[in-house]
């Protein structure tokens, strides 16, 4: 029985890794730009670091994580443009995503309608948490949100939950807000204690300009409270 559980855990991890590999944009072999750095705080191993152009969220580049404590990262093959970054841990997310140009004008009614749309979508996931939401009010206008999707039911090994961090894009179609696109950023299986990760919006992780060389961010101190 124990052997079967261990095999199931191994297979889930392998499948999750393969699934994420298909999600991410391949580095451009002609591009010399990139981003590197290390995480000074928190002193925890990093699961993933992502770079996303705010004007083209379909492109998501994943860094190589290194160092004895998995706290160093390197992105290479990035075309010249600005990038927003996402840093992912077992129990928390840090992101500098630019969800909307200028000040968000979404009303309380907009936010409620968007929440209703999100909660009704994808019934496989039993819980959705909108961490941050911005956009422009009015029919035909758009919004973006960063959301955790969670299936808080035991998996085949009897323990882990299914969790996914996503960037979603919506449009006001009149009666309500409708999904236009959903970009999966980090699907994984997680332990129940990591089912509700903390979220931090860190402006320093946004709009990082990459030219034709590797940009060194040095040691990043991210908030811990």
PDB file of C-alpha atoms in Angstrom:
ATOM      1  CA  UNK A   1       0.000   0.000   0.000  1.00  0.00           C
ATOM      2  CA  UNK A   2       2.776   2.432   0.959  1.00  0.00           C
ATOM      3  CA  UNK A   3       4.581   1.642  -2.304  1.00  0.00           C
ATOM      4  CA  UNK A   4       1.471   2.520  -4.308  1.00  0.00           C
ATOM      5  CA  UNK A   5       1.135   5.836  -2.482  1.00  0.00           C
ATOM      6  CA  UNK A   6       4.777   6.708  -3.156  1.00  0.00           C
ATOM      7  CA  UNK A   7       4.364   5.845  -6.836  1.00  0.00           C
ATOM      8  CA  UNK A   8       1.232   8.009  -7.033  1.00  0.00           C
ATOM      9  CA  UNK A   9       3.044  10.953  -5.427  1.00  0.00           C
ATOM     10  CA  UNK A  10       5.975  10.579  -7.828  1.00  0.00           C
ATOM     11  CA  UNK A  11       3.700  10.357 -10.879  1.00  0.00           C
ATOM     12  CA  UNK A  12       1.695  13.426  -9.826  1.00  0.00           C
ATOM     13  CA  UNK A  13       4.878  15.453  -9.399  1.00  0.00           C
ATOM     14  CA  UNK A  14       6.192  14.303 -12.774  1.00  0.00           C
ATOM     15  CA  UNK A  15       2.907  15.076 -14.514  1.00  0.00           C
ATOM     16  CA  UNK A  16       2.679  18.520 -12.874  1.00  0.00           C
ATOM     17  CA  UNK A  17       6.213  19.346 -14.024  1.00  0.00           C
ATOM     18  CA  UNK A  18       5.454  18.208 -17.600  1.00  0.00           C
ATOM     19  CA  UNK A  19       2.215  20.216 -17.577  1.00  0.00           C
ATOM     20  CA  UNK A  20       4.044  23.375 -16.534  1.00  0.00           C
ATOM     21  CA  UNK A  21       6.772  22.839 -19.135  1.00  0.00           C
ATOM     22  CA  UNK A  22       4.114  22.977 -21.846  1.00  0.00           C
ATOM     23  CA  UNK A  23       2.712  26.200 -20.393  1.00  0.00           C
ATOM     24  CA  UNK A  24       5.848  28.286 -20.603  1.00  0.00           C
ATOM     25  CA  UNK A  25       7.332  30.236 -23.497  1.00  0.00           C
ATOM     26  CA  UNK A  26      10.643  28.951 -24.810  1.00  0.00           C
ATOM     27  CA  UNK A  27      13.572  31.388 -24.526  1.00  0.00           C
ATOM     28  CA  UNK A  28      14.469  33.141 -27.779  1.00  0.00           C
ATOM     29  CA  UNK A  29      17.906  31.829 -28.832  1.00  0.00           C
ATOM     30  CA  UNK A  30      18.584  35.127 -30.659  1.00  0.00           C
ATOM     31  CA  UNK A  31      17.773  37.323 -27.654  1.00  0.00           C
ATOM     32  CA  UNK A  32      20.627  38.269 -25.333  1.00  0.00           C
ATOM     33  CA  UNK A  33      18.475  39.844 -22.643  1.00  0.00           C
ATOM     34  CA  UNK A  34      17.502  38.324 -19.354  1.00  0.00           C
ATOM     35  CA  UNK A  35      16.967  38.821 -15.636  1.00  0.00           C
ATOM     36  CA  UNK A  36      18.870  37.338 -12.723  1.00  0.00           C
ATOM     37  CA  UNK A  37      18.881  37.796  -8.986  1.00  0.00           C
ATOM     38  CA  UNK A  38      18.428  36.097  -5.641  1.00  0.00           C
ATOM     39  CA  UNK A  39      15.863  36.201  -2.856  1.00  0.00           C
ATOM     40  CA  UNK A  40      17.323  37.466   0.423  1.00  0.00           C
ATOM     41  CA  UNK A  41      14.022  37.303   2.285  1.00  0.00           C
ATOM     42  CA  UNK A  42      12.027  35.239   2.864  1.00  0.00           C
ATOM     43  CA  UNK A  43      14.626  32.554   3.580  1.00  0.00           C
ATOM     44  CA  UNK A  44      12.572  29.803   1.943  1.00  0.00           C
ATOM     45  CA  UNK A  45      13.168  27.663  -1.152  1.00  0.00           C
ATOM     46  CA  UNK A  46      11.560  29.154  -4.244  1.00  0.00           C
ATOM     47  CA  UNK A  47       9.246  27.001  -6.354  1.00  0.00           C
ATOM     48  CA  UNK A  48       9.229  29.210  -9.436  1.00  0.00           C
ATOM     49  CA  UNK A  49      10.004  32.679 -10.794  1.00  0.00           C
ATOM     50  CA  UNK A  50       8.101  33.883 -13.858  1.00  0.00           C
ATOM     51  CA  UNK A  51       8.464  36.884 -16.188  1.00  0.00           C
ATOM     52  CA  UNK A  52       5.465  38.131 -18.181  1.00  0.00           C
ATOM     53  CA  UNK A  53       5.247  41.087 -20.604  1.00  0.00           C
ATOM     54  CA  UNK A  54       2.314  43.205 -19.336  1.00  0.00           C
ATOM     55  CA  UNK A  55       1.226  43.929 -22.917  1.00  0.00           C
ATOM     56  CA  UNK A  56       1.294  40.250 -23.933  1.00  0.00           C
ATOM     57  CA  UNK A  57       0.269  37.948 -21.060  1.00  0.00           C
ATOM     58  CA  UNK A  58       0.204  34.893 -23.328  1.00  0.00           C
ATOM     59  CA  UNK A  59       4.007  34.894 -23.058  1.00  0.00           C
ATOM     60  CA  UNK A  60       5.203  33.466 -19.745  1.00  0.00           C
ATOM     61  CA  UNK A  61       8.904  32.734 -19.219  1.00  0.00           C
ATOM     62  CA  UNK A  62      10.126  30.571 -16.351  1.00  0.00           C
ATOM     63  CA  UNK A  63      13.463  31.122 -14.625  1.00  0.00           C
ATOM     64  CA  UNK A  64      15.988  28.462 -13.757  1.00  0.00           C
ATOM     65  CA  UNK A  65      16.196  28.162  -9.972  1.00  0.00           C
ATOM     66  CA  UNK A  66      19.580  27.367  -8.454  1.00  0.00           C
ATOM     67  CA  UNK A  67      21.714  27.679  -5.328  1.00  0.00           C
ATOM     68  CA  UNK A  68      21.947  25.334  -2.328  1.00  0.00           C
ATOM     69  CA  UNK A  69      18.776  26.857  -0.858  1.00  0.00           C
ATOM     70  CA  UNK A  70      16.919  27.342  -4.200  1.00  0.00           C
ATOM     71  CA  UNK A  71      16.915  31.122  -3.795  1.00  0.00           C
ATOM     72  CA  UNK A  72      18.780  32.205  -6.945  1.00  0.00           C
ATOM     73  CA  UNK A  73      17.108  32.623 -10.342  1.00  0.00           C
ATOM     74  CA  UNK A  74      18.105  33.265 -13.941  1.00  0.00           C
ATOM     75  CA  UNK A  75      15.991  34.088 -16.989  1.00  0.00           C
ATOM     76  CA  UNK A  76      17.708  34.090 -20.386  1.00  0.00           C
ATOM     77  CA  UNK A  77      16.578  34.518 -23.968  1.00  0.00           C
ATOM     78  CA  UNK A  78      14.198  37.396 -23.181  1.00  0.00           C
ATOM     79  CA  UNK A  79      13.376  39.753 -26.079  1.00  0.00           C
ATOM     80  CA  UNK A  80      13.820  43.466 -25.355  1.00  0.00           C
ATOM     81  CA  UNK A  81      10.690  44.797 -23.601  1.00  0.00           C
ATOM     82  CA  UNK A  82       9.289  45.313 -20.108  1.00  0.00           C
ATOM     83  CA  UNK A  83       8.400  42.376 -17.861  1.00  0.00           C
ATOM     84  CA  UNK A  84       6.367  41.787 -14.717  1.00  0.00           C
ATOM     85  CA  UNK A  85       7.573  39.090 -12.363  1.00  0.00           C
ATOM     86  CA  UNK A  86       5.874  36.474 -10.190  1.00  0.00           C
ATOM     87  CA  UNK A  87       7.694  34.642  -7.377  1.00  0.00           C
ATOM     88  CA  UNK A  88       5.999  31.467  -6.155  1.00  0.00           C
ATOM     89  CA  UNK A  89       6.494  29.573  -2.899  1.00  0.00           C
ATOM     90  CA  UNK A  90       4.616  26.683  -1.306  1.00  0.00           C
ATOM     91  CA  UNK A  91       2.678  29.025   0.956  1.00  0.00           C
ATOM     92  CA  UNK A  92       2.717  32.439  -0.783  1.00  0.00           C
ATOM     93  CA  UNK A  93       2.861  34.423  -4.033  1.00  0.00           C
ATOM     94  CA  UNK A  94       4.617  37.706  -4.802  1.00  0.00           C
ATOM     95  CA  UNK A  95       3.677  39.510  -8.006  1.00  0.00           C
ATOM     96  CA  UNK A  96       4.240  42.823  -9.731  1.00  0.00           C
ATOM     97  CA  UNK A  97       1.640  42.337 -12.458  1.00  0.00           C
ATOM     98  CA  UNK A  98       0.314  45.454 -14.155  1.00  0.00           C
ATOM     99  CA  UNK A  99      -3.334  44.525 -14.500  1.00  0.00           C
ATOM    100  CA  UNK A 100      -4.565  47.839 -15.910  1.00  0.00           C
ATOM    101  CA  UNK A 101      -3.088  51.027 -17.343  1.00  0.00           C
ATOM    102  CA  UNK A 102      -3.888  53.958 -15.137  1.00  0.00           C
ATOM    103  CA  UNK A 103      -6.248  53.949 -12.184  1.00  0.00           C
ATOM    104  CA  UNK A 104      -8.777  51.133 -11.911  1.00  0.00           C
ATOM    105  CA  UNK A 105     -12.357  52.413 -12.211  1.00  0.00           C
ATOM    106  CA  UNK A 106     -14.208  49.197 -11.427  1.00  0.00           C
ATOM    107  CA  UNK A 107     -17.251  49.780  -9.245  1.00  0.00           C
ATOM    108  CA  UNK A 108     -18.419  47.605  -6.358  1.00  0.00           C
ATOM    109  CA  UNK A 109     -21.104  46.269  -8.715  1.00  0.00           C
ATOM    110  CA  UNK A 110     -18.435  45.357 -11.296  1.00  0.00           C
ATOM    111  CA  UNK A 111     -16.386  43.550  -8.669  1.00  0.00           C
ATOM    112  CA  UNK A 112     -19.409  41.597  -7.441  1.00  0.00           C
ATOM    113  CA  UNK A 113     -20.358  40.559 -10.978  1.00  0.00           C
ATOM    114  CA  UNK A 114     -16.775  39.512 -11.717  1.00  0.00           C
ATOM    115  CA  UNK A 115     -16.666  37.495  -8.510  1.00  0.00           C
ATOM    116  CA  UNK A 116     -19.899  35.759  -9.487  1.00  0.00           C
ATOM    117  CA  UNK A 117     -18.487  34.904 -12.912  1.00  0.00           C
ATOM    118  CA  UNK A 118     -15.282  33.522 -11.438  1.00  0.00           C
ATOM    119  CA  UNK A 119     -17.039  31.432  -8.791  1.00  0.00           C
ATOM    120  CA  UNK A 120     -19.388  29.875 -11.347  1.00  0.00           C
ATOM    121  CA  UNK A 121     -16.614  28.917 -13.764  1.00  0.00           C
ATOM    122  CA  UNK A 122     -14.794  25.558 -13.799  1.00  0.00           C
ATOM    123  CA  UNK A 123     -16.752  23.541 -11.285  1.00  0.00           C
ATOM    124  CA  UNK A 124     -13.838  21.128 -10.869  1.00  0.00           C
ATOM    125  CA  UNK A 125     -12.251  23.750  -8.623  1.00  0.00           C
ATOM    126  CA  UNK A 126     -14.234  24.055  -5.418  1.00  0.00           C
ATOM    127  CA  UNK A 127     -12.760  27.380  -4.292  1.00  0.00           C
ATOM    128  CA  UNK A 128     -11.509  30.452  -6.155  1.00  0.00           C
ATOM    129  CA  UNK A 129      -9.747  33.347  -4.445  1.00  0.00           C
ATOM    130  CA  UNK A 130      -9.405  36.666  -6.277  1.00  0.00           C
ATOM    131  CA  UNK A 131      -6.198  38.199  -4.923  1.00  0.00           C
ATOM    132  CA  UNK A 132      -6.213  41.381  -6.987  1.00  0.00           C
ATOM    133  CA  UNK A 133      -8.552  42.858  -9.587  1.00  0.00           C
ATOM    134  CA  UNK A 134      -8.268  45.962 -11.798  1.00  0.00           C
ATOM    135  CA  UNK A 135      -9.941  47.293 -14.906  1.00  0.00           C
ATOM    136  CA  UNK A 136     -12.257  49.867 -16.443  1.00  0.00           C
ATOM    137  CA  UNK A 137     -15.954  50.079 -15.772  1.00  0.00           C
ATOM    138  CA  UNK A 138     -18.469  50.236 -18.615  1.00  0.00           C
ATOM    139  CA  UNK A 139     -19.862  47.933 -21.272  1.00  0.00           C
ATOM    140  CA  UNK A 140     -17.210  46.663 -23.666  1.00  0.00           C
ATOM    141  CA  UNK A 141     -14.360  47.434 -21.282  1.00  0.00           C
ATOM    142  CA  UNK A 142     -11.970  44.912 -19.784  1.00  0.00           C
ATOM    143  CA  UNK A 143     -10.438  43.830 -16.499  1.00  0.00           C
ATOM    144  CA  UNK A 144      -7.739  41.472 -15.272  1.00  0.00           C
ATOM    145  CA  UNK A 145      -7.401  39.510 -12.060  1.00  0.00           C
ATOM    146  CA  UNK A 146      -4.882  37.241 -10.376  1.00  0.00           C
ATOM    147  CA  UNK A 147      -6.720  34.238  -8.927  1.00  0.00           C
ATOM    148  CA  UNK A 148      -5.995  31.003  -7.072  1.00  0.00           C
ATOM    149  CA  UNK A 149      -8.117  28.048  -8.147  1.00  0.00           C
ATOM    150  CA  UNK A 150      -8.304  25.228  -5.605  1.00  0.00           C
ATOM    151  CA  UNK A 151      -9.861  21.805  -5.471  1.00  0.00           C
ATOM    152  CA  UNK A 152      -9.840  21.141  -1.752  1.00  0.00           C
ATOM    153  CA  UNK A 153     -10.569  17.454  -2.030  1.00  0.00           C
ATOM    154  CA  UNK A 154      -8.087  14.647  -1.613  1.00  0.00           C
ATOM    155  CA  UNK A 155      -6.283  13.415  -4.726  1.00  0.00           C
ATOM    156  CA  UNK A 156      -5.533   9.829  -5.682  1.00  0.00           C
ATOM    157  CA  UNK A 157      -2.886   9.539  -2.979  1.00  0.00           C
ATOM    158  CA  UNK A 158      -5.472  10.556  -0.396  1.00  0.00           C
ATOM    159  CA  UNK A 159      -3.748  13.766   0.720  1.00  0.00           C
ATOM    160  CA  UNK A 160      -2.842  16.441  -1.838  1.00  0.00           C
ATOM    161  CA  UNK A 161      -5.091  19.155  -3.267  1.00  0.00           C
ATOM    162  CA  UNK A 162      -5.074  20.589  -6.788  1.00  0.00           C
ATOM    163  CA  UNK A 163      -4.061  24.268  -6.907  1.00  0.00           C
ATOM    164  CA  UNK A 164      -3.503  26.683  -9.770  1.00  0.00           C
ATOM    165  CA  UNK A 165      -2.458  30.327  -9.957  1.00  0.00           C
ATOM    166  CA  UNK A 166      -3.993  32.091 -12.951  1.00  0.00           C
ATOM    167  CA  UNK A 167      -4.147  35.446 -14.653  1.00  0.00           C
ATOM    168  CA  UNK A 168      -7.638  35.944 -16.039  1.00  0.00           C
ATOM    169  CA  UNK A 169      -8.925  38.535 -18.497  1.00  0.00           C
ATOM    170  CA  UNK A 170     -12.600  39.496 -18.630  1.00  0.00           C
ATOM    171  CA  UNK A 171     -14.899  41.742 -20.679  1.00  0.00           C
ATOM    172  CA  UNK A 172     -18.077  43.564 -19.662  1.00  0.00           C
ATOM    173  CA  UNK A 173     -20.713  42.275 -22.098  1.00  0.00           C
ATOM    174  CA  UNK A 174     -23.627  44.205 -20.584  1.00  0.00           C
ATOM    175  CA  UNK A 175     -25.506  41.800 -18.316  1.00  0.00           C
ATOM    176  CA  UNK A 176     -22.248  40.827 -16.652  1.00  0.00           C
ATOM    177  CA  UNK A 177     -18.557  40.107 -17.058  1.00  0.00           C
ATOM    178  CA  UNK A 178     -17.398  37.276 -19.296  1.00  0.00           C
ATOM    179  CA  UNK A 179     -14.110  35.362 -19.484  1.00  0.00           C
ATOM    180  CA  UNK A 180     -12.019  36.328 -22.493  1.00  0.00           C
ATOM    181  CA  UNK A 181      -8.901  34.408 -21.595  1.00  0.00           C
ATOM    182  CA  UNK A 182      -7.363  32.535 -18.701  1.00  0.00           C
ATOM    183  CA  UNK A 183      -3.589  32.101 -18.457  1.00  0.00           C
ATOM    184  CA  UNK A 184      -2.450  29.320 -16.163  1.00  0.00           C
ATOM    185  CA  UNK A 185       0.748  30.364 -14.382  1.00  0.00           C
ATOM    186  CA  UNK A 186       1.547  27.559 -11.949  1.00  0.00           C
ATOM    187  CA  UNK A 187      -0.637  24.443 -11.659  1.00  0.00           C
ATOM    188  CA  UNK A 188       0.474  22.049  -8.925  1.00  0.00           C
ATOM    189  CA  UNK A 189      -0.537  19.522  -6.282  1.00  0.00           C
ATOM    190  CA  UNK A 190      -0.182  20.915  -2.776  1.00  0.00           C
ATOM    191  CA  UNK A 191      -0.442  19.749   0.799  1.00  0.00           C
ATOM    192  CA  UNK A 192      -3.637  20.839   2.597  1.00  0.00           C
ATOM    193  CA  UNK A 193      -1.638  23.291   4.752  1.00  0.00           C
ATOM    194  CA  UNK A 194      -0.705  25.182   1.547  1.00  0.00           C
ATOM    195  CA  UNK A 195      -4.250  25.347   0.195  1.00  0.00           C
ATOM    196  CA  UNK A 196      -4.666  29.051   0.989  1.00  0.00           C
ATOM    197  CA  UNK A 197      -1.403  30.800   0.001  1.00  0.00           C
ATOM    198  CA  UNK A 198      -0.740  34.380   1.062  1.00  0.00           C
ATOM    199  CA  UNK A 199      -0.620  36.996  -1.664  1.00  0.00           C
ATOM    200  CA  UNK A 200       1.635  40.048  -1.916  1.00  0.00           C
ATOM    201  CA  UNK A 201       1.603  42.739  -4.600  1.00  0.00           C
ATOM    202  CA  UNK A 202       5.161  44.119  -4.862  1.00  0.00           C
ATOM    203  CA  UNK A 203       5.565  47.089  -7.218  1.00  0.00           C
ATOM    204  CA  UNK A 204       9.319  46.514  -7.515  1.00  0.00           C
ATOM    205  CA  UNK A 205       8.548  43.274  -9.369  1.00  0.00           C
ATOM    206  CA  UNK A 206       6.719  45.160 -12.110  1.00  0.00           C
ATOM    207  CA  UNK A 207       7.809  46.779 -15.375  1.00  0.00           C
ATOM    208  CA  UNK A 208      11.397  45.585 -15.339  1.00  0.00           C
ATOM    209  CA  UNK A 209      13.045  46.771 -18.532  1.00  0.00           C
ATOM    210  CA  UNK A 210      15.182  44.212 -20.353  1.00  0.00           C
ATOM    211  CA  UNK A 211      17.584  45.277 -23.090  1.00  0.00           C
ATOM    212  CA  UNK A 212      20.257  43.211 -24.841  1.00  0.00           C
ATOM    213  CA  UNK A 213      22.028  42.060 -21.684  1.00  0.00           C
ATOM    214  CA  UNK A 214      21.279  40.273 -18.415  1.00  0.00           C
ATOM    215  CA  UNK A 215      19.719  42.636 -15.867  1.00  0.00           C
ATOM    216  CA  UNK A 216      20.947  41.887 -12.343  1.00  0.00           C
ATOM    217  CA  UNK A 217      18.336  42.638  -9.674  1.00  0.00           C
ATOM    218  CA  UNK A 218      20.733  41.690  -6.880  1.00  0.00           C
ATOM    219  CA  UNK A 219      19.286  40.404  -3.604  1.00  0.00           C
ATOM    220  CA  UNK A 220      15.531  40.969  -3.328  1.00  0.00           C
ATOM    221  CA  UNK A 221      13.960  41.544   0.056  1.00  0.00           C
ATOM    222  CA  UNK A 222      10.318  40.591  -0.207  1.00  0.00           C
ATOM    223  CA  UNK A 223       7.808  41.292   2.583  1.00  0.00           C
ATOM    224  CA  UNK A 224       7.199  38.519   5.099  1.00  0.00           C
ATOM    225  CA  UNK A 225       4.177  39.831   7.021  1.00  0.00           C
TER     226      UNK A 225
END
